Coordinates of C-alpha atoms and ligand atoms in Angstrom, one line a residue:
M5 CA 0.0 0.0 0.0
K6 CA 1.1 3.5 -0.7
K7 CA 0.6 6.4 1.8
K8 CA 1.7 10.0 2.0
I9 CA 2.6 11.1 5.5
A10 CA 3.3 14.6 6.8
L11 CA 5.9 14.7 9.5
M12 CA 6.3 17.7 11.8
P13 CA 9.3 17.3 14.1
G14 CA 8.4 20.5 16.0
D15 CA 10.5 21.8 18.9
G16 CA 12.7 20.6 21.7
I17 CA 12.8 16.8 21.9
G18 CA 10.4 16.7 18.9
P19 CA 13.1 16.1 16.2
T20 CA 14.7 13.3 18.3
L21 CA 11.2 11.7 18.7
I22 CA 10.4 12.0 15.0
N23 CA 13.7 10.3 14.0
Q24 CA 12.6 7.2 16.0
T25 CA 9.1 7.4 14.4
T26 CA 10.7 7.5 10.9
K27 CA 12.8 4.4 11.7
V28 CA 9.7 2.5 12.7
L29 CA 7.8 3.7 9.6
E30 CA 10.7 2.6 7.4
A31 CA 10.9 -0.7 9.1
V32 CA 7.2 -1.4 8.6
A33 CA 7.4 -0.3 5.0
E34 CA 10.2 -2.8 4.4
A35 CA 8.8 -5.7 6.4
F36 CA 5.3 -5.3 4.9
E37 CA 6.2 -4.0 1.4
H38 CA 4.4 -0.7 1.7
R39 CA 5.5 2.7 0.4
F40 CA 5.4 5.7 2.8
D41 CA 6.2 9.0 1.2
L42 CA 7.3 11.2 4.1
C43 CA 7.0 15.0 3.7
Y44 CA 8.7 17.0 6.4
C45 CA 7.3 20.3 7.4
D46 CA 7.5 22.9 10.2
I47 CA 5.3 23.7 13.1
G48 CA 5.6 25.5 16.5
A49 CA 8.7 27.5 17.6
S50 CA 10.8 26.2 14.7
A51 CA 8.3 27.5 12.2
I52 CA 8.1 30.8 14.0
Q53 CA 11.9 31.1 13.8
K54 CA 11.9 30.3 10.1
Y55 CA 8.6 31.9 8.9
G56 CA 7.4 34.1 11.8
N57 CA 4.3 31.8 11.9
P58 CA 3.8 28.7 14.1
L59 CA 1.6 27.1 11.3
P60 CA 2.8 28.2 7.9
E61 CA 0.4 27.8 5.0
T62 CA 2.7 25.2 3.4
T63 CA 2.5 23.0 6.5
L64 CA -1.3 23.1 6.5
E65 CA -1.4 22.3 2.7
T66 CA 1.0 19.4 3.2
C67 CA -1.1 18.0 6.0
K68 CA -4.3 18.3 3.8
N69 CA -2.6 16.6 0.9
S70 CA -1.4 13.7 3.1
D71 CA -3.1 10.5 4.3
A72 CA -2.1 11.3 7.9
A73 CA 0.1 13.7 9.8
I74 CA 2.5 13.2 12.7
I75 CA 3.9 15.6 15.2
G76 CA 7.1 15.1 17.3
A77 CA 6.4 17.7 20.0
V78 CA 5.5 21.4 20.1
G79 CA 6.5 24.1 22.5
H80 CA 9.5 26.3 23.5
P81 CA 10.4 27.9 26.8
D82 CA 11.2 31.2 25.1
Y83 CA 7.4 31.6 24.4
D84 CA 6.1 30.4 27.7
N85 CA 5.6 33.8 29.1
A86 CA 4.6 35.5 25.9
W87 CA 0.9 34.8 26.3
S88 CA -0.1 38.1 27.7
V89 CA 1.6 40.1 24.9
Q90 CA 1.1 38.0 21.8
R91 CA -0.9 35.0 20.5
N92 CA 1.6 33.9 17.9
T93 CA 3.0 31.0 20.1
P94 CA 4.0 27.4 19.3
D95 CA 0.9 26.1 21.0
E96 CA -1.2 28.4 18.9
G97 CA 0.2 26.7 15.8
L98 CA -1.0 23.3 17.1
L99 CA -4.5 24.6 18.0
K100 CA -4.8 26.2 14.5
L101 CA -3.8 22.9 12.9
R102 CA -6.4 21.0 14.9
K103 CA -9.1 23.5 14.0
S104 CA -8.1 23.8 10.3
L105 CA -8.3 20.1 9.8
D106 CA -11.5 19.9 11.8
L107 CA -10.1 17.3 14.1
Y108 CA -13.0 17.0 16.5
L109 CA -12.0 13.8 18.2
N110 CA -8.8 13.1 20.2
I111 CA -8.4 9.5 21.4
R112 CA -6.0 8.9 24.2
P113 CA -5.6 5.3 25.3
V114 CA -4.5 4.8 28.9
I115 CA -3.0 1.3 29.2
T116 CA -0.5 0.2 31.7
F117 CA 2.5 -1.9 30.6
P118 CA 3.0 -4.9 32.9
L119 CA 6.8 -4.2 32.6
L120 CA 6.6 -0.6 33.7
L121 CA 4.1 -0.7 36.6
Q122 CA 6.9 0.5 39.0
L123 CA 6.9 3.9 37.2
S124 CA 3.6 4.8 38.7
P125 CA 3.5 6.4 42.2
L126 CA 0.5 4.2 42.8
R127 CA 0.7 0.6 44.0
E128 CA 1.5 -1.9 41.2
K129 CA -1.6 -4.0 42.0
H130 CA -3.7 -0.9 41.7
V131 CA -2.6 0.0 38.2
E132 CA -2.0 -3.4 36.8
G133 CA -4.4 -4.1 33.9
V134 CA -5.7 -0.6 33.6
D135 CA -7.2 -0.1 30.1
F136 CA -9.4 2.8 29.4
V137 CA -9.6 5.4 26.7
I138 CA -10.2 9.1 26.8
Y139 CA -12.4 10.5 24.0
R140 CA -11.7 14.2 24.1
E141 CA -13.6 16.8 22.0
L142 CA -10.8 18.7 20.3
S143 CA -12.1 21.4 18.0
S144 CA -14.4 23.5 20.1
G145 CA -15.3 24.6 23.7
V146 CA -13.4 27.1 25.7
Y147 CA -10.2 26.5 23.6
Y148 CA -11.8 28.2 20.6
G149 CA -14.5 30.5 22.1
E150 CA -14.2 34.2 21.9
K151 CA -11.4 35.5 24.3
G152 CA -10.5 39.0 25.2
R153 CA -9.7 41.8 27.6
T154 CA -11.6 44.9 28.5
S155 CA -10.1 48.1 27.1
A156 CA -8.2 48.8 30.3
R157 CA -7.0 45.2 30.2
T158 CA -7.9 44.7 33.8
A159 CA -10.6 42.1 33.1
A160 CA -10.6 39.1 30.7
F161 CA -13.0 36.5 29.4
D162 CA -12.9 33.1 27.6
Q163 CA -16.2 32.0 26.2
C164 CA -17.1 28.3 26.3
Y165 CA -19.3 27.4 23.3
Y166 CA -20.7 24.1 22.1
S167 CA -23.3 23.4 19.6
K168 CA -25.5 20.3 19.6
E169 CA -23.9 19.1 16.4
E170 CA -20.4 19.4 17.8
I171 CA -21.4 17.4 20.8
T172 CA -23.3 14.8 18.8
R173 CA -20.5 13.9 16.3
V174 CA -17.9 13.2 19.0
S175 CA -20.3 11.5 21.3
K176 CA -21.4 9.1 18.6
R177 CA -17.8 8.0 18.1
A178 CA -17.5 7.4 21.8
F179 CA -20.7 5.3 22.0
E180 CA -19.6 3.3 18.9
T181 CA -16.3 2.4 20.6
A182 CA -17.9 1.7 24.0
K183 CA -20.4 -0.7 22.3
N184 CA -17.5 -2.7 20.9
R185 CA -15.4 -2.9 24.0
K186 CA -15.5 -5.6 26.7
K187 CA -16.9 -3.5 29.5
K188 CA -19.2 -1.4 27.3
K189 CA -19.1 1.5 29.8
L190 CA -19.2 5.2 28.9
T191 CA -18.5 8.0 31.4
L192 CA -19.3 11.5 30.4
V193 CA -17.2 14.0 32.4
D194 CA -18.6 17.5 32.7
K195 CA -19.5 20.3 35.2
A196 CA -23.2 20.2 34.7
N197 CA -23.8 21.6 38.2
V198 CA -22.2 24.9 37.1
M199 CA -21.9 25.1 33.3
E200 CA -24.7 25.5 30.7
T201 CA -22.5 23.8 28.0
S202 CA -22.2 20.8 30.3
R203 CA -26.0 20.7 30.6
L204 CA -26.3 20.6 26.8
W205 CA -23.7 17.8 26.7
R206 CA -25.8 15.8 29.1
E207 CA -29.0 16.4 27.1
V208 CA -27.3 15.3 23.9
V209 CA -25.5 12.3 25.4
Y210 CA -28.6 11.0 27.2
D211 CA -30.6 11.3 24.0
L212 CA -28.0 9.4 22.1
A213 CA -27.9 6.7 24.8
I214 CA -31.3 5.5 23.7
E215 CA -29.7 4.3 20.4
Y216 CA -27.1 2.3 22.4
P217 CA -29.0 0.3 25.0
E218 CA -26.0 -2.1 25.4
V219 CA -23.8 0.8 26.7
E220 CA -23.8 1.6 30.4
L221 CA -23.7 5.3 30.6
N222 CA -22.8 7.3 33.7
T223 CA -21.7 10.9 34.4
K224 CA -19.1 12.5 36.6
F225 CA -18.2 16.0 37.4
I226 CA -14.6 16.9 36.3
D227 CA -13.3 17.7 39.9
H228 CA -14.5 14.3 41.1
A229 CA -13.4 12.5 37.9
V230 CA -9.8 13.7 38.1
A231 CA -9.5 12.1 41.6
D232 CA -11.6 9.0 40.8
I233 CA -9.6 7.9 37.7
I234 CA -6.6 7.8 40.1
L235 CA -8.5 6.1 42.9
N236 CA -10.4 3.6 40.7
P237 CA -8.6 3.4 37.4
K238 CA -9.9 -0.1 36.6
E239 CA -13.5 1.0 36.8
Y240 CA -13.2 3.1 33.6
D241 CA -13.7 2.1 30.0
V242 CA -14.5 5.0 27.6
I243 CA -14.4 8.5 29.0
L244 CA -16.0 11.2 27.0
A245 CA -15.1 14.8 27.8
P246 CA -15.3 18.3 26.4
N247 CA -12.0 19.8 25.2
L248 CA -10.6 21.3 28.4
F249 CA -11.8 18.5 30.7
G250 CA -10.2 15.9 28.4
D251 CA -7.0 17.9 28.6
I252 CA -7.0 17.9 32.4
L253 CA -7.9 14.2 32.6
S254 CA -5.1 13.2 30.2
D255 CA -2.3 14.5 32.5
A256 CA -4.0 12.9 35.5
A257 CA -4.0 9.6 33.5
G258 CA -0.2 10.0 33.2
V259 CA 0.0 9.5 37.0
I260 CA -1.6 6.1 36.5
T261 CA 0.8 5.0 33.7
G262 CA 3.7 6.5 35.5
T263 CA 4.4 9.1 32.8
V264 CA 2.5 10.9 30.0
R265 CA 5.3 9.7 27.8
L266 CA 3.6 6.3 27.5
I267 CA 0.2 7.7 26.3
P268 CA -0.2 7.9 22.5
S269 CA -2.9 10.0 20.8
G270 CA -4.7 10.3 17.5
S271 CA -6.9 13.2 16.5
F272 CA -9.6 12.6 13.9
G273 CA -12.1 14.5 11.9
D274 CA -14.2 13.3 9.0
K275 CA -11.4 13.9 6.5
Y276 CA -8.0 14.1 8.2
A277 CA -6.0 12.5 11.0
L278 CA -3.1 13.7 13.1
F279 CA -1.0 11.7 15.5
E280 CA 0.5 13.7 18.3
P281 CA 1.9 13.2 21.7
I282 CA -0.2 14.4 24.7
Y283 CA 2.6 16.6 26.1
S284 CA 4.7 19.5 25.0
A285 CA 8.4 19.6 23.9
Y286 CA 9.9 19.1 27.4
P287 CA 11.0 22.7 27.9
E288 CA 13.1 22.0 31.0
K289 CA 15.6 20.1 28.8
M290 CA 15.2 21.0 25.2
D291 CA 17.6 18.8 23.4
R292 CA 17.5 15.5 25.2
A293 CA 19.0 12.7 23.2
D294 CA 17.5 10.2 25.7
A295 CA 13.9 11.4 25.4
N296 CA 11.4 8.6 25.5
P297 CA 9.7 8.0 22.1
I298 CA 7.2 5.4 23.2
A299 CA 4.1 7.6 23.0
N300 CA 5.1 8.7 19.5
I301 CA 5.8 5.1 18.4
L302 CA 2.5 3.9 19.8
S303 CA 0.8 6.8 18.0
I304 CA 2.1 5.3 14.8
S305 CA 0.4 2.0 15.7
M306 CA -2.8 4.0 16.1
M307 CA -2.1 5.4 12.6
F308 CA -1.8 1.9 11.2
D309 CA -5.1 1.0 12.8
Y310 CA -6.6 4.0 11.2
F311 CA -5.3 2.9 7.8
N312 CA -6.8 -0.5 8.6
M313 CA -3.4 -2.1 8.6
R314 CA -4.2 -4.1 11.7
L315 CA -1.2 -6.5 11.5
E316 CA 1.2 -3.6 11.1
A317 CA -0.4 -1.9 14.1
K318 CA 0.0 -5.0 16.2
T319 CA 3.5 -5.5 15.1
V320 CA 4.5 -2.1 16.3
R321 CA 2.9 -2.6 19.7
N322 CA 4.5 -6.0 20.1
A323 CA 7.9 -4.6 19.1
V324 CA 7.7 -2.0 21.8
T325 CA 6.7 -4.6 24.4
R326 CA 9.4 -7.1 23.3
V327 CA 12.2 -4.5 23.5
L328 CA 11.1 -3.5 26.9
R329 CA 10.9 -7.1 28.0
K330 CA 14.6 -7.5 27.0
G331 CA 15.3 -4.8 29.5
Y332 CA 16.0 -2.0 27.1
G333 CA 14.5 1.5 27.6
T334 CA 15.3 5.2 27.8
P335 CA 16.6 6.2 31.3
D336 CA 13.3 7.5 32.5
L337 CA 11.9 3.9 32.3
N338 CA 14.5 2.7 34.8
L339 CA 15.1 -0.7 33.2
E340 CA 18.2 -2.8 33.3
H341 CA 19.7 -1.3 30.0
K342 CA 19.5 2.4 29.8
V343 CA 19.7 3.5 26.2
S344 CA 19.4 6.6 24.2
A345 CA 16.3 7.4 22.1
A346 CA 18.2 6.5 19.0
E347 CA 19.3 3.1 20.3
F348 CA 15.8 2.4 21.6
G349 CA 14.3 3.4 18.2
D350 CA 16.9 1.2 16.4
S351 CA 16.0 -1.8 18.6
I352 CA 12.3 -1.4 17.9
A353 CA 12.9 -1.0 14.1
N354 CA 15.2 -4.0 14.1
Y355 CA 12.7 -6.1 15.9
I356 CA 10.1 -5.2 13.2
L357 CA 12.5 -6.0 10.4
E358 CA 13.4 -9.3 11.9
N359 CA 10.0 -10.4 13.0
G360 CA 7.6 -8.1 11.1
N361 CA 5.6 -10.2 8.7
M362 CA 6.6 -13.6 10.0
G363 CA 3.7 -14.9 11.9
F364 CA 4.4 -14.1 15.6
N365 CA 1.6 -11.6 15.2
H366 CA -1.2 -14.1 15.8
F367 CA -1.2 -12.9 19.4
D368 CA -1.2 -9.4 20.7
E369 CA 0.6 -8.6 24.0
G370 CA -2.2 -7.2 25.9
M371 CA -2.4 -3.8 24.2
S372 CA -5.9 -3.4 22.8
T373 CA -6.9 -2.0 19.5
I374 CA -8.4 1.4 20.0
I375 CA -9.7 2.6 16.7
Ligands
IPM10 C1 -2.4 18.5 24.9 C2 -1.7 19.8 25.2 C3 -2.2 20.9 24.4 C4 -3.7 21.1 24.7 C5 -1.4 22.2 24.5 C6 0.0 22.0 24.1 C7 -2.0 23.3 23.6 O1 -1.7 20.1 26.6 O2 -2.5 18.1 23.8 O3 -3.0 18.0 25.9 O4 -4.0 21.8 25.7 O5 -4.5 20.6 24.0
MG11 MG1 -2.6 18.6 27.8

């Protein structure tokens, strides 16, 4: 199969992460006889430095002309305090990209690795076997509502807006997934005791629930939900949340897995798909050669699922698990052999080349298919 893929390394650790992603893509292409045409383009601080724009038109065009797009990481400390004076920041580039591609659904699977349970500050028994997925609305809500200051700049506002249609399209996808999962549970996270948009979410979601009698629906307020996913992570199956609440839940989920650097993500609309990490470019240490690429590599496996290349997706997931099982990992994983991102990427790519299309794929090592 032939696919065109837009690759945006971005900032900080992004280029290191994208290099590992590229190795995995090349290994899968070789092992399964596909052709991936990779088109590199700029986003974030690196794009601001080159073009004065965190999302240049050429980047957007390349993404629109590709079958999928991939981001390394976006964000730079030089811009962290620029919010009050200007909006032309790296993060703004990412937000514009999501909006321009109408990526209304962001899927973030939260699955613990049996080999990495010790990374979590929670007890191993507590997090072993956790397998839930966050369905985050990504193209509306308070992120994109009108914002502003009064003329004296002493008061500010951010409008949270949701239409029935925006809620319906993302909620349907969540119900469809819940229907096909083992537990068949859907939890809507909102703040319906305070916010009118949350009341509309409830209305729409309860109406839709009639079409999905097999799905057990419940609701939770965001403040309680953030605590409860940590207290009872195994109770959850599919979590549906408006944009901001999905963002908050994702980082809390990183406490369960031990680090957000294990959580991949795919953003989908009706036409386009973007595979992006759930974190920024690690501003504390911008050029780490030992940055952990697992989230990025697992996002590639989500991309293969999206392409309906199920075996390729499984192969990538299995390769990650097998390399970890041999005791190899970036230093943050605290395994026996501490290796650089490049060495880790090489091991995963080699594993795919050696075992790729050879039949060990009849089993999957406990990492479920999400899409
Ligand atoms: C995320 C990130 C982004 C978001 C930032 C970088 C704009 O935190 O993807 O979770 O808030 O959506
Ligand atoms: Mg976030």
